[in-house]
Structure formats: structure tokens, C-alpha cells
């Protein structure tokens, strides 16, 4: 909380502010929020030079018409439309290659189509100091209607940032490719974008390449996702990326142990075999319901303790004082 959402005046203005930025936008298809999301980048509040490189998969992609509409609406913005070409198995890299090759500035910002936020670029460059090679944003989700939107916000506001922020605090280089500002010369030394076209998780391997000699920094502004197409099914499909993490980082198989329900089951099993010394006197269903009720009551119990400092013990009533002393409440 101390790091995120800081005002610009609270962040030092490093040397990277003098560099221009090439914004690479990979696009495929159209959703209800695409044009409004893209438009926030045509109106960026950024004091230096930047260009917008709109990258679509092919000429027949419906996103082409959206791009042309914005290019016509903002003729004074340095922007262009690029058609992808196949250089490997990764469709995002295939999409971005022509735009990357045309990029003219020293910093490249790869930012997914569903991201919006007009002041993000200034914040990203504020973090790009002399020893930093990559700046990334913590993914979060904009307010939208429906339970599926709530599910995404809950995930990106609880489980995901728990591991993401913990990794960055402890020095583990954990990056998602939704919004990343990188040094183009460092990427070029690693072979350019084409060197990562053989991987599906290009963001992981780009970060791995940049990590050799460079530090990472997390932006103070979140990477705000605002896709206009979302559902519980689509959310579940996004979570399939766990397959990639298992293949790249085998220790990922331990991830479920950190989740609430599985951790509770393990603790319950341990309590049964280590502490109980015998069979439980209630069913597993009773245990689950009792656990859920107890967890649900914890906040109410805590607030009640703060609000009312009196306790009843045996036949008396007492008012607690700071430090652990108490006085008896006598009935008048």
C-alpha cells in the first residue's frame, strides 16, 4: 500500500524521463471496451516524446477499423498501424514484430489491448533508473458490472497480488506481460523480440534475459484491465496459464498448498492425527461448516471486543482497562 498509488510529486524524476517511449499495442478482435481503452493512450499525459504502434494480426482483423478511426481522430499523435508477420509459434510476438522493428525510441512499452490508464506511462518511466532494465505493473481490474467482473477483481485483489508482491519484495523477479516498460537495446542484445517467438510465455523469458545484469522495478500505478468481454468461463480459461508455470518452474506444483481451503484441510488432517489421537467425534461436513462459521465470526468477535470492554466471569461483571487491570461492575 505504501508503494502503490503514490502521487507523481512523491516519486523522483530519473534520467529516463528524457527518453522517448515506443508503445506497442498487440490487438486481435474487438470487444465493447476496445476503442475507449485505446483512446486513453492517444490522450496520455506524458511530458516527453512517445509513439503508438498499433499491431494487428492481419488485414482482415476487425480491430483495423477501430485503429483507423482513432488515427483519423487524433492526427497530431505520432501513431501508426502495423500488420503482423509469422516469425515463430507465439502469436503475440508475431503480432508485434513489425511494430517493434519500426520502434524509434530507447524504451519500449508492451501493453495489452485490455489495459487502460492515462497516467501510467509517466509512472513507469519514473521507475526506470540507471540500474533498472524493466518496469512492470501489478495487474488489477477496473470496476465493471456482473459477478464475473467481481470474481476477477477478487482474484486480482487477493490471491494474485499476494504472491506477486511478495516475490518482488523478496527480490524474486516475477513479471506479467500485461504492461512492461523495457530498454530496447537490452532486448536487442538478447536477440530482439524474435528470440522469444519460440516460447508461449514470452514475458517470462524476456524478463529472464533482462534479469542478467539489470534490476526490475514495480510501478506505483496498477496495470488496470478493462476488457469488455468477460465471463466465469473466460476467467477459468485464463487460469490455464498454470500449465505453463508448472513446465517452467516445477515448484509451482506446491502453489495449491498456499490456498485457503487446501491449507485448512491439511491443518485439519494434521490436527486429527497429531493432536486428537483418535477419530473425530463429528463428521467432515460438520467440521467444514463449523470452520466456515468460525472464520465468518472472527471479524464480528474482534469488533465486539473493541466496542465493549466489559466481560462476565462466573458471578461477576468486570470492565477491562488498558494494561490488563479491571474493575468490578457493581449492581446498584
Coordinates of N, CA, C and O in Angstrom, one line a residue, residues 141-215:
X141 N -8.1 -5.0 -11.9 CA -9.2 -5.0 -12.8 C -10.1 -3.8 -12.5 O -10.4 -3.5 -11.3
X142 N -10.6 -3.1 -13.5 CA -11.4 -2.0 -13.4 C -12.8 -2.4 -12.9 O -13.2 -3.6 -13.0
X143 N -13.6 -1.5 -12.3 CA -14.9 -1.7 -11.9 C -15.8 -2.0 -13.1 O -15.9 -1.1 -14.0
X144 N -16.5 -3.1 -13.1 CA -17.4 -3.5 -14.2 C -18.7 -4.1 -13.6 O -18.7 -4.5 -12.4
X145 N -19.7 -4.4 -14.4 CA -20.9 -4.9 -14.0 C -20.9 -6.5 -14.0 O -20.2 -7.0 -14.9
X146 N -21.6 -7.1 -13.1 CA -21.7 -8.6 -13.2 C -20.8 -9.3 -12.2 O -19.8 -8.9 -11.8
X147 N -21.2 -10.6 -11.9 CA -20.5 -11.4 -11.0 C -19.1 -11.8 -11.5 O -18.2 -11.9 -10.8
X148 N -19.0 -12.1 -12.8 CA -17.8 -12.5 -13.4 C -16.7 -11.4 -13.2 O -15.5 -11.6 -13.0
X149 N -17.2 -10.1 -13.3 CA -16.2 -9.0 -13.0 C -15.8 -9.0 -11.6 O -14.6 -8.7 -11.3
X150 N -16.7 -9.3 -10.7 CA -16.4 -9.3 -9.3 C -15.4 -10.5 -9.0 O -14.4 -10.3 -8.2
X151 N -15.6 -11.6 -9.7 CA -14.7 -12.7 -9.5 C -13.3 -12.3 -9.9 O -12.3 -12.7 -9.2
X152 N -13.1 -11.6 -11.0 CA -11.8 -11.2 -11.5 C -11.2 -10.2 -10.5 O -10.0 -10.3 -10.2
X153 N -12.0 -9.3 -10.0 CA -11.5 -8.3 -9.0 C -11.0 -9.0 -7.7 O -10.0 -8.6 -7.2
X154 N -11.8 -10.0 -7.3 CA -11.4 -10.7 -6.1 C -10.1 -11.4 -6.3 O -9.2 -11.4 -5.4
X155 N -9.9 -12.1 -7.4 CA -8.7 -12.8 -7.7 C -7.5 -11.9 -7.8 O -6.5 -12.1 -7.2
X156 N -7.6 -10.8 -8.6 CA -6.5 -9.9 -8.8 C -6.3 -8.9 -7.6 O -5.4 -8.1 -7.6
X157 N -7.2 -9.0 -6.6 CA -7.1 -8.2 -5.4 C -6.7 -9.0 -4.2 O -6.4 -8.4 -3.2
X158 N -6.6 -10.3 -4.3 CA -6.3 -11.2 -3.2 C -5.2 -12.2 -3.5 O -4.0 -12.0 -3.2
X159 N -5.6 -13.3 -4.1 CA -4.6 -14.4 -4.3 C -3.4 -14.0 -5.2 O -2.3 -14.2 -4.9
X160 N -3.7 -13.3 -6.4 CA -2.6 -13.0 -7.3 C -1.6 -12.0 -6.7 O -0.4 -12.2 -6.7
X161 N -2.1 -10.8 -6.2 CA -1.1 -9.9 -5.6 C -0.3 -10.4 -4.4 O 0.8 -10.0 -4.1
X162 N -0.9 -11.4 -3.7 CA -0.2 -11.9 -2.5 C 1.1 -12.5 -2.9 O 2.2 -12.2 -2.3
X163 N 1.1 -13.3 -4.0 CA 2.3 -13.9 -4.5 C 3.2 -13.0 -5.3 O 4.4 -12.9 -5.2
X164 N 2.5 -12.1 -6.1 CA 3.2 -11.2 -7.0 C 4.0 -10.2 -6.2 O 5.2 -9.9 -6.4
X165 N 3.4 -9.5 -5.2 CA 4.0 -8.5 -4.4 C 5.1 -9.2 -3.5 O 6.2 -8.6 -3.3
X166 N 4.8 -10.3 -2.9 CA 5.7 -11.0 -2.1 C 7.0 -11.3 -2.8 O 8.1 -11.2 -2.3
X167 N 6.9 -11.8 -4.1 CA 8.0 -12.1 -4.9 C 8.9 -10.9 -5.1 O 10.1 -10.9 -5.0
X168 N 8.2 -9.7 -5.5 CA 9.0 -8.5 -5.7 C 9.6 -7.9 -4.5 O 10.7 -7.4 -4.5
X169 N 9.0 -8.0 -3.3 CA 9.5 -7.5 -2.1 C 10.8 -8.3 -1.7 O 11.8 -7.8 -1.2
X170 N 10.8 -9.6 -2.0 CA 11.9 -10.5 -1.6 C 12.9 -10.6 -2.6 O 13.9 -11.4 -2.5
X171 N 12.8 -9.9 -3.7 CA 13.8 -9.8 -4.8 C 13.7 -10.9 -5.9 O 14.5 -11.0 -6.8
X172 N 12.6 -11.7 -5.8 CA 12.3 -12.6 -6.9 C 11.7 -11.9 -8.1 O 10.8 -11.2 -7.9
X173 N 12.3 -12.1 -9.2 CA 11.8 -11.4 -10.4 C 10.6 -12.1 -11.0 O 10.6 -13.0 -11.8
X174 N 9.4 -11.5 -10.6 CA 8.1 -12.1 -11.0 C 7.4 -11.0 -11.8 O 7.1 -9.9 -11.4
X175 N 7.2 -11.3 -13.1 CA 6.6 -10.3 -14.0 C 5.5 -10.9 -14.9 O 5.6 -12.0 -15.3
X176 N 4.5 -10.1 -15.1 CA 3.5 -10.5 -16.1 C 3.6 -9.5 -17.3 O 4.0 -8.3 -17.1
X177 N 3.3 -10.0 -18.5 CA 3.5 -9.2 -19.7 C 2.4 -8.3 -20.0 O 2.4 -7.7 -21.1
X178 N 1.4 -8.0 -19.1 CA 0.3 -7.1 -19.5 C 0.8 -5.7 -19.7 O 0.2 -5.0 -20.5
X179 N 1.7 -5.2 -18.9 CA 2.2 -3.9 -19.0 C 3.7 -3.8 -18.6 O 3.9 -3.9 -17.4
X180 N 4.6 -3.8 -19.5 CA 6.0 -3.8 -19.2 C 6.8 -2.7 -20.0 O 6.6 -2.7 -21.2
X181 N 7.6 -1.9 -19.3 CA 8.4 -0.9 -20.0 C 9.9 -1.5 -19.9 O 10.4 -1.8 -18.9
X182 N 10.5 -1.6 -21.1 CA 11.8 -2.3 -21.2 C 12.8 -1.4 -22.0 O 12.3 -0.6 -22.9
X183 N 14.0 -1.6 -21.8 CA 15.1 -1.0 -22.6 C 15.2 -1.7 -23.9 O 15.5 -2.9 -23.9
X184 N 15.1 -1.0 -25.0 CA 15.1 -1.7 -26.3 C 16.5 -2.3 -26.6 O 16.6 -3.3 -27.2
X185 N 17.6 -1.5 -26.2 CA 18.9 -2.0 -26.5 C 19.2 -3.3 -25.8 O 19.9 -4.2 -26.3
X186 N 18.7 -3.5 -24.6 CA 18.9 -4.7 -23.8 C 18.1 -5.8 -24.5 O 18.7 -7.0 -24.6
X187 N 16.9 -5.6 -24.9 CA 16.2 -6.6 -25.7 C 16.9 -7.0 -27.0 O 17.0 -8.2 -27.3
X188 N 17.4 -6.0 -27.7 CA 18.2 -6.3 -28.9 C 19.4 -7.1 -28.7 O 19.7 -8.0 -29.5
X189 N 20.1 -6.8 -27.5 CA 21.3 -7.6 -27.2 C 20.9 -9.1 -26.9 O 21.7 -10.0 -27.1
X190 N 19.7 -9.3 -26.5 CA 19.2 -10.7 -26.2 C 18.6 -11.3 -27.5 O 18.1 -12.5 -27.4
X191 N 18.7 -10.6 -28.6 CA 18.2 -11.2 -29.9 C 16.9 -10.5 -30.4 O 16.4 -10.9 -31.4
X192 N 16.4 -9.5 -29.7 CA 15.2 -8.8 -30.1 C 14.0 -9.7 -29.8 O 14.1 -10.8 -29.2
X193 N 12.8 -9.2 -30.2 CA 11.6 -10.0 -29.9 C 11.6 -11.3 -30.6 O 11.0 -12.3 -30.0
X194 N 12.2 -11.4 -31.7 CA 12.1 -12.7 -32.5 C 12.8 -13.8 -31.7 O 12.4 -15.0 -31.9
X195 N 13.7 -13.5 -30.8 CA 14.4 -14.5 -30.0 C 13.4 -15.2 -29.0 O 13.7 -16.3 -28.5
X196 N 12.3 -14.6 -28.8 CA 11.3 -15.1 -27.8 C 10.0 -15.7 -28.5 O 9.1 -16.1 -27.8
X197 N 10.1 -15.7 -29.8 CA 8.9 -16.2 -30.6 C 8.7 -17.7 -30.4 O 7.7 -18.2 -30.7
X198 N 9.7 -18.4 -29.9 CA 9.6 -19.9 -29.8 C 8.9 -20.3 -28.5 O 8.6 -21.5 -28.3
X199 N 8.7 -19.3 -27.6 CA 8.1 -19.6 -26.3 C 6.6 -19.1 -26.3 O 6.3 -18.0 -26.9
X200 N 5.8 -19.8 -25.6 CA 4.4 -19.2 -25.4 C 4.4 -18.2 -24.3 O 3.8 -17.1 -24.4
X201 N 5.2 -18.4 -23.2 CA 5.3 -17.4 -22.1 C 6.5 -16.5 -22.4 O 7.5 -16.5 -21.7
X202 N 6.3 -15.6 -23.4 CA 7.4 -14.7 -23.8 C 7.8 -13.7 -22.7 O 8.9 -13.4 -22.6
X203 N 6.8 -13.3 -21.9 CA 7.1 -12.4 -20.8 C 8.1 -12.9 -19.8 O 9.0 -12.3 -19.4
X204 N 7.9 -14.2 -19.5 CA 8.8 -14.9 -18.5 C 10.3 -14.9 -19.1 O 11.2 -14.6 -18.3
X205 N 10.4 -15.3 -20.3 CA 11.8 -15.4 -20.9 C 12.4 -14.0 -21.2 O 13.6 -13.9 -21.2
X206 N 11.6 -13.1 -21.6 CA 12.1 -11.7 -21.7 C 12.7 -11.2 -20.4 O 13.7 -10.6 -20.3
X207 N 11.9 -11.4 -19.4 CA 12.3 -11.0 -18.0 C 13.6 -11.7 -17.6 O 14.5 -11.1 -17.0
X208 N 13.6 -13.0 -17.9 CA 14.8 -13.8 -17.6 C 16.0 -13.3 -18.3 O 17.1 -13.2 -17.7
X209 N 15.9 -12.8 -19.5 CA 17.0 -12.3 -20.3 C 17.5 -11.0 -19.7 O 18.7 -10.7 -19.6
X210 N 16.5 -10.1 -19.4 CA 16.9 -8.8 -18.9 C 17.4 -8.8 -17.5 O 18.2 -8.0 -17.1
X211 N 17.0 -9.9 -16.7 CA 17.5 -10.0 -15.3 C 19.0 -10.2 -15.2 O 19.6 -10.0 -14.2
X212 N 19.6 -10.6 -16.3 CA 21.1 -10.8 -16.3 C 21.8 -9.4 -16.4 O 22.1 -8.9 -17.5
X213 N 22.0 -8.8 -15.2 CA 22.7 -7.6 -15.2 C 21.9 -6.3 -14.9 O 22.4 -5.2 -14.7
X214 N 20.5 -6.5 -14.8 CA 19.6 -5.4 -14.6 C 18.7 -5.6 -13.5 O 18.3 -6.8 -13.3
X215 N 18.2 -4.6 -12.8 CA 17.2 -4.7 -11.8 C 15.8 -4.5 -12.4 O 15.7 -3.9 -13.5

